Coordinates of C-alpha atoms in Angstrom, one line a residue:
Chain A
M151 CA 128.7 94.6 91.6
S152 CA 127.4 95.4 88.1
R153 CA 125.4 92.3 88.2
F154 CA 123.5 93.4 91.3
I155 CA 122.8 96.7 89.8
T156 CA 121.5 95.2 86.6
I157 CA 119.2 92.8 88.7
F158 CA 118.0 95.7 90.7
V159 CA 117.2 98.1 88.0
S160 CA 115.7 95.2 85.9
L161 CA 113.2 94.2 88.6
A162 CA 112.5 97.7 89.6
V163 CA 111.9 99.5 86.4
I164 CA 112.4 97.5 83.4
N165 CA 110.4 94.2 84.4
N166 CA 108.3 96.2 86.9
F167 CA 106.0 93.9 88.7
I168 CA 102.9 95.8 88.3
L169 CA 103.2 97.4 84.9
V170 CA 105.2 94.9 82.9
R171 CA 104.7 91.6 84.6
F172 CA 101.1 92.4 85.6
L173 CA 101.5 90.9 89.2
G174 CA 99.9 92.3 92.3
L175 CA 97.2 94.2 90.3
C176 CA 94.3 93.8 92.7
S177 CA 96.4 95.8 95.4
F178 CA 97.4 98.1 92.8
F179 CA 94.0 99.4 92.3
G180 CA 92.7 98.7 95.8
V181 CA 95.3 100.6 97.6
S182 CA 96.4 103.3 95.3
K183 CA 93.7 105.8 96.3
K184 CA 95.7 107.6 99.0
L185 CA 99.4 108.5 99.2
S186 CA 99.8 107.4 102.8
D187 CA 98.1 104.1 102.2
A188 CA 100.3 103.5 99.1
L189 CA 103.5 104.3 101.2
S190 CA 102.4 101.7 103.9
M191 CA 101.6 99.0 101.3
G192 CA 104.9 99.6 99.4
L193 CA 106.8 99.5 102.6
A194 CA 105.0 96.3 103.7
V195 CA 105.5 94.5 100.3
T196 CA 109.2 95.4 100.2
L197 CA 109.8 93.8 103.7
V198 CA 107.8 90.7 103.1
M199 CA 109.5 90.3 99.7
V200 CA 113.0 90.5 101.2
V201 CA 112.0 88.1 104.0
A202 CA 110.3 85.7 101.7
A203 CA 113.4 85.8 99.3
V204 CA 115.8 84.7 101.8
V205 CA 113.6 81.9 103.6
T206 CA 112.3 80.5 100.4
W207 CA 116.0 80.4 98.8
L208 CA 117.1 78.5 102.0
I209 CA 114.2 76.0 101.7
N210 CA 114.7 75.7 97.9
H211 CA 118.4 75.0 98.3
S212 CA 118.4 72.7 101.4
V213 CA 115.2 70.7 100.9
L214 CA 113.6 71.0 97.5
I215 CA 116.6 70.6 95.2
P216 CA 118.4 67.9 97.2
F217 CA 115.4 65.8 97.2
G218 CA 114.5 66.5 93.7
V219 CA 111.1 68.0 94.2
E220 CA 111.4 71.4 92.6
Y221 CA 108.1 70.9 91.0
M222 CA 106.5 71.5 94.3
N223 CA 107.8 74.9 94.9
I224 CA 104.7 76.9 94.2
I225 CA 102.7 74.9 97.0
I226 CA 105.5 75.1 99.5
F227 CA 106.3 78.8 98.9
I228 CA 102.7 79.8 99.4
L229 CA 102.8 78.0 102.8
V230 CA 106.1 79.4 103.7
I231 CA 105.1 83.0 102.8
A232 CA 101.7 82.8 104.5
S233 CA 103.4 81.6 107.9
L234 CA 106.2 84.0 107.5
V235 CA 103.9 87.0 107.3
Q236 CA 102.2 85.7 110.3
M237 CA 105.4 85.5 112.2
V238 CA 106.6 89.0 111.2
E239 CA 103.3 90.5 112.2
L240 CA 103.3 88.8 115.5
Y241 CA 106.7 90.0 116.3
I242 CA 106.2 93.6 115.2
K243 CA 102.8 93.8 116.8
R244 CA 104.4 93.0 120.2
T245 CA 107.6 94.9 120.0
N246 CA 107.1 98.0 118.0
M247 CA 103.6 99.5 117.7
T248 CA 104.5 102.5 115.7
L249 CA 106.0 100.4 112.9
Y250 CA 102.8 98.1 113.1
N251 CA 100.7 101.1 112.6
A252 CA 102.7 102.2 109.7
F253 CA 102.2 98.9 108.0
G254 CA 98.5 98.9 109.1
I255 CA 96.3 96.2 107.8
Y256 CA 98.4 95.8 104.6
L257 CA 100.9 93.3 106.3
P258 CA 98.3 90.5 106.9
L259 CA 96.7 91.4 103.5
I260 CA 99.8 90.7 101.4
T261 CA 100.0 87.1 102.7
V262 CA 98.3 86.2 99.4
N263 CA 99.8 88.8 97.2
C264 CA 101.0 87.2 93.8
A265 CA 103.9 89.8 93.5
V266 CA 105.4 88.1 96.8
L267 CA 104.9 84.7 95.4
G268 CA 106.2 85.9 92.0
I269 CA 109.5 87.1 93.3
T270 CA 110.3 83.8 95.0
L271 CA 109.4 81.9 91.9
I272 CA 111.5 84.2 89.8
N273 CA 114.5 83.7 92.2
A274 CA 114.0 79.9 91.8
S275 CA 113.8 79.8 88.0
E276 CA 116.7 82.2 87.4
N277 CA 118.9 80.3 89.9
Y278 CA 119.9 83.3 91.7
S279 CA 122.3 83.0 94.7
I280 CA 121.2 84.3 98.1
A281 CA 122.7 87.8 97.6
E282 CA 121.1 88.1 94.1
S283 CA 118.0 87.0 95.6
I284 CA 117.8 89.7 98.2
V285 CA 118.8 92.4 95.7
A286 CA 116.1 91.0 93.3
A287 CA 113.4 91.2 96.0
L288 CA 114.6 94.7 97.1
G289 CA 114.3 95.7 93.4
G290 CA 110.9 94.2 93.0
G291 CA 109.6 95.7 96.3
V292 CA 110.9 99.2 95.3
G293 CA 109.5 99.0 91.8
Y294 CA 106.2 98.0 93.3
A295 CA 106.3 100.9 95.7
I296 CA 107.4 103.5 93.1
V297 CA 104.4 102.6 90.8
L298 CA 101.9 102.6 93.8
I299 CA 103.1 106.0 94.8
I300 CA 103.0 107.4 91.4
M301 CA 99.5 106.0 90.8
S302 CA 98.2 107.2 94.2
G303 CA 99.5 110.8 93.4
I304 CA 97.6 110.8 90.1
R305 CA 94.5 109.4 91.6
E306 CA 94.5 112.0 94.4
K307 CA 94.7 114.7 91.6
L308 CA 91.9 112.8 89.6
E309 CA 89.6 113.3 92.5
L310 CA 89.6 117.0 91.8
T311 CA 88.6 116.6 88.2
D312 CA 85.1 116.0 86.8
P313 CA 85.1 113.2 84.4
P314 CA 81.8 112.0 82.7
K315 CA 79.7 109.9 85.2
S316 CA 80.5 106.5 83.6
M317 CA 84.2 107.2 83.7
R318 CA 84.4 108.2 87.5
G319 CA 86.4 105.9 89.9
L320 CA 87.9 102.6 88.5
P321 CA 87.4 103.3 84.7
V322 CA 89.6 106.4 84.7
A323 CA 92.1 104.7 86.9
F324 CA 92.3 101.9 84.4
L325 CA 93.0 104.4 81.7
T326 CA 95.6 106.0 83.8
A327 CA 97.2 102.6 84.5
M328 CA 97.4 102.1 80.8
L329 CA 99.3 105.2 80.2
L330 CA 101.5 104.6 83.2
G331 CA 102.2 101.2 81.6
L332 CA 103.1 102.7 78.3
A333 CA 105.5 105.1 79.9
F334 CA 107.2 102.3 81.9
F335 CA 107.7 100.3 78.4
G336 CA 110.0 103.1 77.5
F337 CA 112.5 101.6 79.9
G338 CA 112.6 98.4 77.9
G339 CA 115.6 99.2 75.9
M340 CA 117.9 100.3 79.0
V341 CA 119.7 97.1 79.5
Chain B
M861 CA 106.5 59.0 96.6
W862 CA 106.2 58.9 100.5
W863 CA 109.0 61.3 101.0
I864 CA 107.4 64.2 98.9
V865 CA 104.2 63.9 101.4
A866 CA 106.9 63.7 104.3
I867 CA 108.6 66.9 103.0
L868 CA 105.3 68.9 102.7
T869 CA 104.1 67.6 106.2
G870 CA 107.5 68.4 107.7
I871 CA 107.6 72.0 106.4
G872 CA 104.1 72.7 107.5
L873 CA 104.7 71.3 111.0
A874 CA 108.1 73.2 111.2
L875 CA 106.3 76.4 110.3
A876 CA 103.5 75.8 112.8
I877 CA 105.8 75.0 115.6
T878 CA 107.9 78.2 114.8
I879 CA 104.7 80.3 115.0
L880 CA 103.8 78.7 118.2
I881 CA 107.3 79.4 119.7
I882 CA 107.3 83.0 118.5
N883 CA 103.8 83.5 120.2
K884 CA 105.2 82.1 123.5
V885 CA 108.7 83.6 123.4
V886 CA 108.3 87.1 122.1
P887 CA 107.7 89.4 125.0
R888 CA 104.8 91.9 124.8
K889 CA 106.8 95.1 125.1
V890 CA 104.1 97.4 123.9
Q891 CA 102.2 98.9 126.7
G892 CA 98.8 97.9 127.0
I893 CA 99.0 95.2 124.2
E894 CA 97.3 92.6 126.5
K895 CA 94.2 94.6 126.7
I896 CA 94.2 95.4 122.8
E897 CA 94.7 91.8 122.2
E898 CA 91.8 91.0 124.6
I899 CA 89.5 93.3 122.8
A900 CA 90.8 92.2 119.5
S901 CA 89.7 88.7 120.4
V902 CA 86.1 89.8 120.9
M903 CA 86.0 91.4 117.5
P904 CA 84.7 89.4 114.5
G905 CA 88.1 89.5 112.9
M906 CA 86.9 89.8 109.2
N907 CA 88.4 93.2 108.8
C908 CA 85.4 94.6 107.1
G909 CA 86.2 98.2 107.9
A910 CA 82.6 99.2 108.4
C911 CA 83.4 100.8 111.7
G912 CA 85.8 103.4 110.0
H913 CA 89.0 101.8 111.2
P914 CA 91.3 99.9 108.9
G915 CA 90.7 96.5 110.5
C916 CA 89.5 94.9 113.7
F917 CA 92.8 95.3 115.3
A918 CA 93.1 99.1 114.5
Y919 CA 89.5 99.3 116.1
A920 CA 90.6 97.4 119.2
Q921 CA 93.5 99.8 119.5
A922 CA 91.2 102.8 119.2
L923 CA 88.9 101.3 121.9
A924 CA 91.7 100.7 124.1
A925 CA 93.2 104.0 123.7
N926 CA 89.9 105.9 124.5
R927 CA 87.6 104.1 127.1
D928 CA 84.9 106.5 126.3
S929 CA 84.6 105.6 122.6
I930 CA 83.1 102.3 123.8
A931 CA 79.8 104.3 123.5
D932 CA 80.2 104.9 119.9
C933 CA 80.9 101.1 119.3
K934 CA 80.0 101.0 115.6
C935 CA 80.6 97.4 115.0
A936 CA 77.2 95.9 114.2
L937 CA 78.5 92.4 114.4
V938 CA 79.5 92.8 117.9
I939 CA 76.4 94.6 119.1
R940 CA 74.2 91.9 117.6
E941 CA 75.6 89.1 119.4
P942 CA 74.8 89.2 123.1
E943 CA 77.9 86.9 124.2
K944 CA 80.3 89.2 122.5
L945 CA 78.7 92.3 123.9
E946 CA 78.7 90.8 127.3
A947 CA 82.6 89.9 126.9
L948 CA 83.3 93.5 125.7
Q949 CA 81.3 94.9 128.8
Q950 CA 83.3 92.7 131.1
I951 CA 86.7 93.9 129.7
F952 CA 85.7 97.5 130.2
G953 CA 83.9 96.8 133.5
Q954 CA 81.0 99.0 132.5
T955 CA 77.6 98.6 130.7
L956 CA 77.4 99.9 127.2
D957 CA 75.2 102.8 126.4
L958 CA 73.9 101.9 123.0
S959 CA 71.5 104.8 122.9
N960 CA 73.5 106.9 120.3
M961 CA 73.7 103.8 118.1
K962 CA 70.4 105.1 116.9
R963 CA 70.4 107.0 113.7
R964 CA 67.9 109.4 112.2
A965 CA 67.5 110.6 108.5
V966 CA 68.3 114.3 107.6
V967 CA 67.8 116.1 104.3
Q968 CA 70.9 118.0 103.8
C969 CA 69.4 120.7 101.6
G970 CA 68.0 124.2 102.7
G971 CA 65.8 124.3 99.6
N972 CA 67.3 127.6 98.6
S973 CA 68.4 126.6 95.1
E974 CA 66.3 128.2 92.3
V975 CA 64.2 126.1 89.8
I976 CA 65.8 126.6 86.4
F977 CA 63.2 124.8 84.3
N978 CA 59.9 123.3 84.5
Y979 CA 60.1 119.5 84.6
S980 CA 57.1 117.8 83.1
G981 CA 58.3 114.2 82.7
A982 CA 57.6 111.1 84.9
M983 CA 57.0 112.7 88.3
T984 CA 59.7 110.9 90.2
C985 CA 63.0 112.3 91.5
K986 CA 64.8 109.6 89.6
G987 CA 63.4 110.8 86.2
A988 CA 64.1 114.3 87.0
A989 CA 67.6 113.7 88.1
Q990 CA 68.3 112.2 84.7
L991 CA 68.0 115.7 83.1
Q992 CA 71.0 117.7 84.1
R993 CA 70.7 116.3 87.6
G994 CA 67.4 117.8 88.3
N995 CA 65.5 121.1 87.6
K996 CA 67.2 123.0 90.4
Q997 CA 70.2 125.2 89.8
C998 CA 72.4 123.2 92.3
P999 CA 73.1 119.7 90.9
Y1000 CA 73.2 118.5 94.7
A1001 CA 69.8 119.8 95.7
C1002 CA 66.7 118.1 97.0
L1003 CA 64.3 117.9 94.0
G1004 CA 61.3 117.6 96.3
I1005 CA 59.2 115.3 94.0
G1006 CA 59.1 112.7 96.7
D1007 CA 60.6 109.3 96.0
C1008 CA 61.4 109.1 99.6
V1009 CA 58.0 109.9 100.8
K1010 CA 56.7 107.0 98.8
V1011 CA 59.4 104.6 100.2
C1012 CA 59.2 105.5 103.8
P1013 CA 57.5 102.6 105.8
E1014 CA 56.8 104.9 108.7
G1015 CA 55.2 107.8 106.8
A1016 CA 57.7 110.0 108.4
I1017 CA 58.5 112.1 105.3
S1018 CA 56.6 114.9 103.7
I1019 CA 57.3 117.7 101.2
E1020 CA 57.6 121.2 102.8
P1021 CA 55.3 123.4 100.5
E1022 CA 57.2 126.5 101.1
T1023 CA 60.8 125.2 100.4
G1024 CA 59.8 122.4 98.0
V1025 CA 62.3 120.1 100.0
A1026 CA 61.6 116.8 101.8
A1027 CA 61.2 117.1 105.6
I1028 CA 61.6 114.3 108.0
N1029 CA 59.7 113.9 111.3
W1030 CA 62.2 112.5 113.8
D1031 CA 59.4 111.3 116.1
K1032 CA 58.5 108.6 113.3
C1033 CA 61.9 108.0 111.7
T1034 CA 63.4 104.9 112.7
G1035 CA 66.6 105.4 110.8
C1036 CA 66.2 102.4 108.6
G1037 CA 67.9 104.1 105.8
L1038 CA 65.5 103.1 102.9
C1039 CA 65.2 106.8 101.8
L1040 CA 69.0 107.1 101.6
L1041 CA 68.8 104.1 98.8
E1042 CA 66.0 105.8 97.0
C1043 CA 67.2 109.4 96.8
P1044 CA 69.0 109.9 93.4
Q1045 CA 70.6 113.1 94.4
K1046 CA 72.1 111.4 97.7
V1047 CA 70.9 114.4 99.6
I1048 CA 69.5 112.3 102.7
K1049 CA 72.1 111.3 105.3
L1050 CA 71.8 109.4 108.5
V1051 CA 73.2 111.1 111.6
P1052 CA 73.2 110.1 115.1
E1053 CA 70.1 110.5 117.1
D1054 CA 71.6 113.1 119.6
T1055 CA 72.7 115.4 116.8
K1056 CA 72.1 119.0 118.0
I1057 CA 73.5 121.0 114.9
G1058 CA 72.5 120.2 111.4
F1059 CA 74.5 120.8 108.4
L1060 CA 72.3 121.7 105.6
C1061 CA 74.3 121.4 102.4
N1062 CA 75.0 118.6 100.0
Y1063 CA 77.3 120.5 97.9
A1064 CA 80.3 118.3 97.2
P1065 CA 83.4 120.8 97.1
L1066 CA 85.6 118.6 95.0
R1067 CA 83.5 118.4 91.9
D1068 CA 82.1 121.5 89.9
I1069 CA 84.4 123.8 91.8
P1070 CA 82.7 127.0 90.2
G1071 CA 79.4 126.4 91.9
R1072 CA 79.4 128.8 94.8
E1073 CA 77.1 131.1 93.1
K1074 CA 74.5 128.4 92.5
C1075 CA 72.9 128.6 95.8
E1076 CA 72.8 131.5 98.3
A1077 CA 72.6 129.1 101.3
G1078 CA 75.4 126.9 100.1
C1079 CA 78.4 126.0 102.2
I1080 CA 81.4 127.9 100.9
H1081 CA 83.9 125.9 103.0
C1082 CA 85.1 129.0 104.8
R1083 CA 85.8 127.1 108.1
K1084 CA 84.1 130.0 110.1
C1085 CA 82.0 127.6 112.2
F1086 CA 85.1 125.4 112.9
L1087 CA 87.1 128.5 114.1
A1088 CA 84.0 129.8 116.1
C1089 CA 83.5 126.7 118.3
E1090 CA 85.0 127.0 121.8
A1091 CA 83.8 123.7 123.0
G1092 CA 85.9 121.8 120.4
A1093 CA 82.7 120.2 119.4
I1094 CA 83.5 120.9 115.5
T1095 CA 86.3 119.1 113.6
W1096 CA 87.1 120.1 110.1
N1097 CA 87.0 117.3 107.6
K1098 CA 89.8 118.3 105.4
E1099 CA 89.0 115.7 102.6
K1100 CA 85.5 116.8 102.2
A1101 CA 86.0 120.3 103.4
V1102 CA 83.0 120.2 105.6
P1103 CA 82.5 120.6 109.4
E1104 CA 81.9 117.5 111.4
F1105 CA 79.9 117.8 114.8
D1106 CA 80.4 116.0 118.0
A1107 CA 77.0 116.2 119.8
R1108 CA 78.6 115.0 123.3
K1109 CA 80.9 118.1 123.4
C1110 CA 78.3 120.7 121.9
T1111 CA 77.0 123.1 124.5
L1112 CA 74.5 124.6 122.1
C1113 CA 76.1 128.1 122.4
L1114 CA 75.1 128.8 118.8
K1115 CA 78.3 130.5 118.0
C1116 CA 78.7 128.4 114.9
I1117 CA 75.4 129.4 113.8
D1118 CA 76.1 133.0 114.3
A1119 CA 79.4 132.6 112.5
C1120 CA 77.9 131.1 109.4
K1121 CA 77.1 133.7 106.7
Q1122 CA 75.5 131.4 104.4
K1123 CA 73.0 130.0 107.2
V1124 CA 74.0 126.5 106.3
L1125 CA 73.7 125.4 110.0
R1126 CA 70.6 125.1 112.0
V1127 CA 69.7 123.9 115.6
V1128 CA 68.1 120.5 115.3
V1129 CA 67.5 119.6 118.9
D1130 CA 67.5 122.2 121.7
K1131 CA 69.0 121.8 125.1
E1132 CA 65.9 120.1 126.7
G1133 CA 66.2 117.6 123.8
K1134 CA 63.3 118.9 122.2
E1135 CA 63.1 118.8 118.4
V1136 CA 63.3 122.1 116.9
V1137 CA 63.7 121.4 113.1
A1138 CA 63.5 117.6 112.8
C1139 CA 63.6 117.6 109.1
A1140 CA 66.5 120.0 108.8
A1141 CA 64.7 121.7 105.9
V1142 CA 63.6 125.1 107.2
P1143 CA 61.2 127.5 105.6
E1144 CA 63.5 130.3 105.8
R1145 CA 65.0 131.9 102.6
T1146 CA 67.7 134.4 102.3
K1147 CA 66.1 135.9 99.3

């Protein structure tokens, strides 16, 4: 049990996908303008991460390792994630429109999100069991969502301020991200 | 070597077949999903977001939910292609009225802001805007030097001598948007051709909060016009804190104009469709 907690906290906070591993940065700046968008995006990334972790674990252990072709995992994982997202989207679209609207456009957009590919590759390289993979994916998704929500909260407040013209928009967001990253490095000594 | 190719091909095929099976098996439980998917198939599918909806599918949803909104179909990529337009018309069983796709430019400034210093540099708005955002007290005001006059291919813009603000002749304006690009103050906006009430303030509420005293005819975001409207034609844009007008619901009762203490709102087109103040810059000062 303590191992699960360690994995979860490690991926959610200490080795946070955005601020420490620098994965999924384009969506971090693209979607962190509004709190509601950030929530949708965080939810969608968490869901896709968990589904992708399960399926890629199965493929890794039933196909890639027995045939000795682990070096092909990047290309196969990309293929699997892309089609998985399509399947999930198709299913949600036809069965639950409320949920589909909550995810919005972000579900198809994260087909090529590197944070999702990152979690599957981390799971493969760390030799996690299937349960550990799921916990790691949950941790990664939650960590991603937390940072996105914090950032969007700050950026909503930044809209009210009057920075110099050259700093408006992205530049000031970059500085905010830097301070946020420094703050998250404080978690480094936790485990 | 060959089994590596076989594995990759096998996984790819398996995934493709699974998607195909899901597409066939999963029932369409959501009401009206067939129609939404039908409309979505006409859309360009590039999710550019220019229509104001997050993606083409969301736009198809909005169109399916409100049949009337077909009239303000904002997707230029659909409208430009005759086959797609034809397909959309067949789905709805009605011909599209594209008349209110037309836009006209409006100068969103009443010209009430005081001149605070004499500008004697290069006589362009762009030059004047470099110095403390122009020589008027309000940093969002029309400077009235006339960069837009020079750029207008139709000769529709002139500077009102009384207010010192650009005025646009709607008979000549084609809504090309060249003046929008030229204006350094971003005071010119494109509005639908059937706009009846003009909103004449460019004051951005989220910046320079202590700025209300800068102009006596500036919007103070009191929401009085929104509360006064009985026809439901005014919606309040919370993010920008400005009213938005729906010309199709507007009955021209003029209650919003009476309610506005700052005189920011003006009638642009009257009941007969006749232009009252095309330019939206009106020679009427509160001082």
